[in-house]
Amino acid sequence: MAQIYMIRHGEAAAGWSEDKDPGLSDLGRSQSEAAAKTIMSREASTLPVLSSPLRRCQETSGPLATAWDQTAVIEPRVAEIPSPDLSLEERGVWLRQIMTGTWAETEAPIGHDLDLIGWKQSVVDALLELKTDTVIFSHFIAINAAVGHALGDPRVICFRPDNCSVTVFETQGDNLTVLEQGSEAETKVN
């Protein structure tokens, strides 16, 4: 059994339709410092720290990893939802469309081969494979994929995790349970 703190990255310097891999804004850096303090106040000892390979998550993980004298381990399965090879503007439109439906309704545009249901399962598998309490820095839709699985909710978006919100899961065998849903806000998905 493991307890997993899944933290959405801090505010990015740009959105999905502006930059494929933005770093953090000044606010995002402040949010990541606050998230590190939150986790350290809840845990008496250090935990493994995992991060999506994307810059905004790696930068968000920095304050906690540094405080715990470690480097975040990159876990590609908790990266943001894969997108078709579209222009930045088209990618933003595509993302907004799939966010309104269910996982069964997700389709890649014609000529693009994406298995989004398989991606969702890989996010869940990454969590279920953890045997020790862990902190993971991830993304809006990846966190929703895990929450949706745990709750049996077929929607792509079950809730709107705010930047640096902390969602807490527990794993037990093949079961994933939401212990605490992170704070919500109407934030730009980036």
PDB file of C-alpha atoms in Angstrom:
ATOM      1  CA  MET A   1       0.000   0.000   0.000  1.00  0.00           C
ATOM      2  CA  ALA A   2       1.329   3.415  -0.960  1.00  0.00           C
ATOM      3  CA  GLN A   3       0.114   6.964  -0.513  1.00  0.00           C
ATOM      4  CA  ILE A   4       0.730   9.140  -3.558  1.00  0.00           C
ATOM      5  CA  TYR A   5       0.757  12.925  -3.608  1.00  0.00           C
ATOM      6  CA  MET A   6      -0.007  13.936  -7.202  1.00  0.00           C
ATOM      7  CA  ILE A   7       0.683  17.636  -7.697  1.00  0.00           C
ATOM      8  CA  ARG A   8      -0.295  19.648 -10.736  1.00  0.00           C
ATOM      9  CA  HIS A   9       2.526  21.839 -12.017  1.00  0.00           C
ATOM     10  CA  GLY A  10       2.654  25.545 -11.227  1.00  0.00           C
ATOM     11  CA  GLU A  11       1.363  28.179 -13.604  1.00  0.00           C
ATOM     12  CA  ALA A  12       3.156  27.861 -16.928  1.00  0.00           C
ATOM     13  CA  ALA A  13       4.635  30.822 -18.739  1.00  0.00           C
ATOM     14  CA  ALA A  14       2.541  29.923 -21.825  1.00  0.00           C
ATOM     15  CA  GLY A  15      -0.475  27.778 -22.724  1.00  0.00           C
ATOM     16  CA  TRP A  16      -0.913  24.745 -24.988  1.00  0.00           C
ATOM     17  CA  SER A  17      -1.644  26.838 -28.057  1.00  0.00           C
ATOM     18  CA  GLU A  18       1.444  29.020 -27.494  1.00  0.00           C
ATOM     19  CA  ASP A  19       4.358  26.729 -26.538  1.00  0.00           C
ATOM     20  CA  LYS A  20       4.846  22.944 -26.616  1.00  0.00           C
ATOM     21  CA  ASP A  21       6.970  22.859 -23.463  1.00  0.00           C
ATOM     22  CA  PRO A  22       6.886  26.083 -21.450  1.00  0.00           C
ATOM     23  CA  GLY A  23       8.622  26.612 -18.147  1.00  0.00           C
ATOM     24  CA  LEU A  24       6.999  28.286 -15.157  1.00  0.00           C
ATOM     25  CA  SER A  25       5.850  31.873 -14.842  1.00  0.00           C
ATOM     26  CA  ASP A  26       6.937  33.918 -11.820  1.00  0.00           C
ATOM     27  CA  LEU A  27       3.652  32.971 -10.142  1.00  0.00           C
ATOM     28  CA  GLY A  28       4.293  29.316 -10.994  1.00  0.00           C
ATOM     29  CA  ARG A  29       7.675  29.453  -9.256  1.00  0.00           C
ATOM     30  CA  SER A  30       6.019  30.899  -6.136  1.00  0.00           C
ATOM     31  CA  GLN A  31       3.331  28.213  -6.282  1.00  0.00           C
ATOM     32  CA  SER A  32       5.983  25.477  -6.480  1.00  0.00           C
ATOM     33  CA  GLU A  33       7.714  26.844  -3.364  1.00  0.00           C
ATOM     34  CA  ALA A  34       4.373  26.781  -1.525  1.00  0.00           C
ATOM     35  CA  ALA A  35       3.640  23.226  -2.706  1.00  0.00           C
ATOM     36  CA  ALA A  36       7.028  22.067  -1.410  1.00  0.00           C
ATOM     37  CA  LYS A  37       6.267  23.578   1.998  1.00  0.00           C
ATOM     38  CA  THR A  38       2.849  21.902   2.028  1.00  0.00           C
ATOM     39  CA  ILE A  39       4.307  18.460   1.360  1.00  0.00           C
ATOM     40  CA  MET A  40       7.153  18.923   3.852  1.00  0.00           C
ATOM     41  CA  SER A  41       4.635  19.932   6.529  1.00  0.00           C
ATOM     42  CA  ARG A  42       2.712  16.698   5.931  1.00  0.00           C
ATOM     43  CA  GLU A  43       5.636  14.282   5.767  1.00  0.00           C
ATOM     44  CA  ALA A  44       8.161  13.738   8.555  1.00  0.00           C
ATOM     45  CA  SER A  45      10.685  12.090   6.229  1.00  0.00           C
ATOM     46  CA  THR A  46      11.666  12.408   2.595  1.00  0.00           C
ATOM     47  CA  LEU A  47       9.787  10.528  -0.107  1.00  0.00           C
ATOM     48  CA  PRO A  48      10.743   9.645  -3.669  1.00  0.00           C
ATOM     49  CA  VAL A  49       9.956  12.502  -6.066  1.00  0.00           C
ATOM     50  CA  LEU A  50       8.821  11.736  -9.628  1.00  0.00           C
ATOM     51  CA  SER A  51       8.170  14.236 -12.393  1.00  0.00           C
ATOM     52  CA  SER A  52       6.731  14.381 -15.852  1.00  0.00           C
ATOM     53  CA  PRO A  53       9.509  15.046 -18.372  1.00  0.00           C
ATOM     54  CA  LEU A  54       7.942  18.387 -19.312  1.00  0.00           C
ATOM     55  CA  ARG A  55       9.685  21.555 -18.113  1.00  0.00           C
ATOM     56  CA  ARG A  56       6.808  22.963 -16.096  1.00  0.00           C
ATOM     57  CA  CYS A  57       6.669  19.816 -13.951  1.00  0.00           C
ATOM     58  CA  GLN A  58      10.425  19.507 -13.578  1.00  0.00           C
ATOM     59  CA  GLU A  59      10.611  23.153 -12.503  1.00  0.00           C
ATOM     60  CA  THR A  60       7.695  22.661 -10.086  1.00  0.00           C
ATOM     61  CA  SER A  61       9.414  19.641  -8.521  1.00  0.00           C
ATOM     62  CA  GLY A  62      12.644  21.594  -7.991  1.00  0.00           C
ATOM     63  CA  PRO A  63      11.972  23.223  -4.605  1.00  0.00           C
ATOM     64  CA  LEU A  64      10.836  19.975  -2.972  1.00  0.00           C
ATOM     65  CA  ALA A  65      13.566  17.838  -4.528  1.00  0.00           C
ATOM     66  CA  THR A  66      16.207  20.397  -3.519  1.00  0.00           C
ATOM     67  CA  ALA A  67      14.891  20.616   0.048  1.00  0.00           C
ATOM     68  CA  TRP A  68      15.042  16.829   0.258  1.00  0.00           C
ATOM     69  CA  ASP A  69      18.525  16.731  -1.338  1.00  0.00           C
ATOM     70  CA  GLN A  70      17.477  14.702  -4.352  1.00  0.00           C
ATOM     71  CA  THR A  71      16.733  15.016  -8.029  1.00  0.00           C
ATOM     72  CA  ALA A  72      13.256  14.213  -9.300  1.00  0.00           C
ATOM     73  CA  VAL A  73      13.135  10.965 -11.265  1.00  0.00           C
ATOM     74  CA  ILE A  74      11.535  11.415 -14.682  1.00  0.00           C
ATOM     75  CA  GLU A  75       8.430   9.254 -15.159  1.00  0.00           C
ATOM     76  CA  PRO A  76       7.220   9.612 -18.776  1.00  0.00           C
ATOM     77  CA  ARG A  77       3.895   7.921 -18.049  1.00  0.00           C
ATOM     78  CA  VAL A  78       2.701  10.915 -15.993  1.00  0.00           C
ATOM     79  CA  ALA A  79       3.406  13.407 -18.784  1.00  0.00           C
ATOM     80  CA  GLU A  80       0.605  15.451 -20.317  1.00  0.00           C
ATOM     81  CA  ILE A  81      -1.836  13.760 -22.668  1.00  0.00           C
ATOM     82  CA  PRO A  82      -0.176  13.076 -26.026  1.00  0.00           C
ATOM     83  CA  SER A  83      -1.459  15.251 -28.816  1.00  0.00           C
ATOM     84  CA  PRO A  84      -1.583  14.787 -32.562  1.00  0.00           C
ATOM     85  CA  ASP A  85       1.038  16.472 -34.707  1.00  0.00           C
ATOM     86  CA  LEU A  86      -0.893  19.700 -35.198  1.00  0.00           C
ATOM     87  CA  SER A  87      -0.002  23.366 -35.140  1.00  0.00           C
ATOM     88  CA  LEU A  88      -0.031  24.938 -31.683  1.00  0.00           C
ATOM     89  CA  GLU A  89      -3.346  26.656 -32.442  1.00  0.00           C
ATOM     90  CA  GLU A  90      -4.947  23.452 -33.790  1.00  0.00           C
ATOM     91  CA  ARG A  91      -3.643  21.522 -30.799  1.00  0.00           C
ATOM     92  CA  GLY A  92      -5.377  23.929 -28.403  1.00  0.00           C
ATOM     93  CA  VAL A  93      -8.674  23.499 -30.269  1.00  0.00           C
ATOM     94  CA  TRP A  94      -8.286  19.695 -30.266  1.00  0.00           C
ATOM     95  CA  LEU A  95      -7.564  19.631 -26.540  1.00  0.00           C
ATOM     96  CA  ARG A  96     -10.564  21.795 -25.663  1.00  0.00           C
ATOM     97  CA  GLN A  97     -12.786  19.456 -27.716  1.00  0.00           C
ATOM     98  CA  ILE A  98     -11.695  16.215 -26.060  1.00  0.00           C
ATOM     99  CA  MET A  99     -11.944  17.755 -22.597  1.00  0.00           C
ATOM    100  CA  THR A 100     -15.727  17.995 -22.974  1.00  0.00           C
ATOM    101  CA  GLY A 101     -16.320  14.275 -23.527  1.00  0.00           C
ATOM    102  CA  THR A 102     -15.603  10.822 -22.208  1.00  0.00           C
ATOM    103  CA  TRP A 103     -12.550   8.649 -22.730  1.00  0.00           C
ATOM    104  CA  ALA A 104     -14.590   6.382 -25.029  1.00  0.00           C
ATOM    105  CA  GLU A 105     -15.258   9.400 -27.266  1.00  0.00           C
ATOM    106  CA  THR A 106     -11.618  10.439 -27.647  1.00  0.00           C
ATOM    107  CA  GLU A 107     -10.331  10.063 -31.152  1.00  0.00           C
ATOM    108  CA  ALA A 108      -7.251  11.237 -32.918  1.00  0.00           C
ATOM    109  CA  PRO A 109      -7.803  13.404 -35.985  1.00  0.00           C
ATOM    110  CA  ILE A 110      -7.738  11.524 -39.289  1.00  0.00           C
ATOM    111  CA  GLY A 111      -4.186  10.623 -40.207  1.00  0.00           C
ATOM    112  CA  HIS A 112      -2.970  10.623 -36.588  1.00  0.00           C
ATOM    113  CA  ASP A 113      -2.460   7.477 -34.534  1.00  0.00           C
ATOM    114  CA  LEU A 114      -3.082   8.104 -30.836  1.00  0.00           C
ATOM    115  CA  ASP A 115      -4.273   5.590 -28.259  1.00  0.00           C
ATOM    116  CA  LEU A 116      -5.583   7.908 -25.569  1.00  0.00           C
ATOM    117  CA  ILE A 117      -7.335   5.157 -23.629  1.00  0.00           C
ATOM    118  CA  GLY A 118      -4.012   3.302 -23.555  1.00  0.00           C
ATOM    119  CA  TRP A 119      -2.292   6.493 -22.390  1.00  0.00           C
ATOM    120  CA  LYS A 120      -4.864   6.896 -19.596  1.00  0.00           C
ATOM    121  CA  GLN A 121      -4.190   3.322 -18.472  1.00  0.00           C
ATOM    122  CA  SER A 122      -0.431   3.971 -18.476  1.00  0.00           C
ATOM    123  CA  VAL A 123      -0.960   6.879 -16.044  1.00  0.00           C
ATOM    124  CA  VAL A 124      -2.941   4.577 -13.756  1.00  0.00           C
ATOM    125  CA  ASP A 125      -0.339   1.798 -14.092  1.00  0.00           C
ATOM    126  CA  ALA A 126       2.444   4.211 -13.109  1.00  0.00           C
ATOM    127  CA  LEU A 127       0.612   4.905  -9.842  1.00  0.00           C
ATOM    128  CA  LEU A 128      -0.405   1.314  -9.141  1.00  0.00           C
ATOM    129  CA  GLU A 129       3.191   0.115  -9.532  1.00  0.00           C
ATOM    130  CA  LEU A 130       4.392   2.329  -6.675  1.00  0.00           C
ATOM    131  CA  LYS A 131       5.066   0.379  -3.488  1.00  0.00           C
ATOM    132  CA  THR A 132       6.180   3.298  -1.289  1.00  0.00           C
ATOM    133  CA  ASP A 133       4.704   6.708  -0.524  1.00  0.00           C
ATOM    134  CA  THR A 134       5.704   9.017  -3.383  1.00  0.00           C
ATOM    135  CA  VAL A 135       5.295  12.586  -4.644  1.00  0.00           C
ATOM    136  CA  ILE A 136       4.505  12.997  -8.361  1.00  0.00           C
ATOM    137  CA  PHE A 137       4.494  16.258 -10.320  1.00  0.00           C
ATOM    138  CA  SER A 138       2.118  15.933 -13.242  1.00  0.00           C
ATOM    139  CA  HIS A 139      -0.557  17.603 -15.364  1.00  0.00           C
ATOM    140  CA  PHE A 140      -4.238  18.568 -15.438  1.00  0.00           C
ATOM    141  CA  ILE A 141      -5.464  15.728 -17.660  1.00  0.00           C
ATOM    142  CA  ALA A 142      -3.091  13.093 -16.251  1.00  0.00           C
ATOM    143  CA  ILE A 143      -4.404  13.820 -12.752  1.00  0.00           C
ATOM    144  CA  ASN A 144      -7.947  13.614 -14.115  1.00  0.00           C
ATOM    145  CA  ALA A 145      -7.126  10.257 -15.727  1.00  0.00           C
ATOM    146  CA  ALA A 146      -6.107   8.869 -12.329  1.00  0.00           C
ATOM    147  CA  VAL A 147      -9.065  10.418 -10.473  1.00  0.00           C
ATOM    148  CA  GLY A 148     -11.512   9.214 -13.130  1.00  0.00           C
ATOM    149  CA  HIS A 149     -10.139   5.690 -12.877  1.00  0.00           C
ATOM    150  CA  ALA A 150     -10.333   5.698  -9.083  1.00  0.00           C
ATOM    151  CA  LEU A 151     -13.912   7.021  -9.073  1.00  0.00           C
ATOM    152  CA  GLY A 152     -15.139   5.014 -12.060  1.00  0.00           C
ATOM    153  CA  ASP A 153     -15.927   8.293 -13.845  1.00  0.00           C
ATOM    154  CA  PRO A 154     -15.732   7.972 -17.667  1.00  0.00           C
ATOM    155  CA  ARG A 155     -15.294  11.711 -18.312  1.00  0.00           C
ATOM    156  CA  VAL A 156     -11.953  13.068 -19.483  1.00  0.00           C
ATOM    157  CA  ILE A 157     -12.350  15.932 -16.988  1.00  0.00           C
ATOM    158  CA  CYS A 158     -13.737  14.965 -13.549  1.00  0.00           C
ATOM    159  CA  PHE A 159     -12.507  18.086 -11.795  1.00  0.00           C
ATOM    160  CA  ARG A 160     -10.322  21.117 -12.470  1.00  0.00           C
ATOM    161  CA  PRO A 161      -7.146  20.822 -10.364  1.00  0.00           C
ATOM    162  CA  ASP A 162      -5.623  24.210  -9.688  1.00  0.00           C
ATOM    163  CA  ASN A 163      -1.950  24.900 -10.280  1.00  0.00           C
ATOM    164  CA  CYS A 164       0.072  23.162  -7.540  1.00  0.00           C
ATOM    165  CA  SER A 165      -3.015  21.549  -6.033  1.00  0.00           C
ATOM    166  CA  VAL A 166      -2.313  18.270  -4.259  1.00  0.00           C
ATOM    167  CA  THR A 167      -4.476  15.218  -4.946  1.00  0.00           C
ATOM    168  CA  VAL A 168      -3.769  12.280  -2.655  1.00  0.00           C
ATOM    169  CA  PHE A 169      -4.259   8.659  -3.724  1.00  0.00           C
ATOM    170  CA  GLU A 170      -3.782   5.340  -2.023  1.00  0.00           C
ATOM    171  CA  THR A 171      -2.848   2.197  -3.895  1.00  0.00           C
ATOM    172  CA  GLN A 172      -3.588  -1.295  -2.711  1.00  0.00           C
ATOM    173  CA  GLY A 173      -2.911  -4.030  -5.243  1.00  0.00           C
ATOM    174  CA  ASP A 174      -4.909  -3.122  -8.340  1.00  0.00           C
ATOM    175  CA  ASN A 175      -7.053  -0.589  -6.472  1.00  0.00           C
ATOM    176  CA  LEU A 176      -6.545   3.152  -6.692  1.00  0.00           C
ATOM    177  CA  THR A 177      -8.462   5.283  -4.187  1.00  0.00           C
ATOM    178  CA  VAL A 178      -8.754   9.065  -3.966  1.00  0.00           C
ATOM    179  CA  LEU A 179      -8.089  10.087  -0.366  1.00  0.00           C
ATOM    180  CA  GLU A 180      -8.105  13.825  -0.992  1.00  0.00           C
ATOM    181  CA  GLN A 181      -9.006  15.717  -4.138  1.00  0.00           C
ATOM    182  CA  GLY A 182      -6.854  18.752  -4.839  1.00  0.00           C
ATOM    183  CA  SER A 183      -8.185  22.291  -4.807  1.00  0.00           C
ATOM    184  CA  GLU A 184     -10.035  23.413  -7.902  1.00  0.00           C
ATOM    185  CA  ALA A 185      -9.985  26.611  -9.880  1.00  0.00           C
ATOM    186  CA  GLU A 186     -10.863  27.878 -13.299  1.00  0.00           C
ATOM    187  CA  THR A 187      -7.321  27.832 -14.614  1.00  0.00           C
ATOM    188  CA  LYS A 188      -5.891  27.858 -18.081  1.00  0.00           C
ATOM    189  CA  VAL A 189      -4.856  24.330 -19.068  1.00  0.00           C
ATOM    190  CA  ASN A 190      -1.140  24.601 -19.828  1.00  0.00           C
TER     191      ASN A 190
END
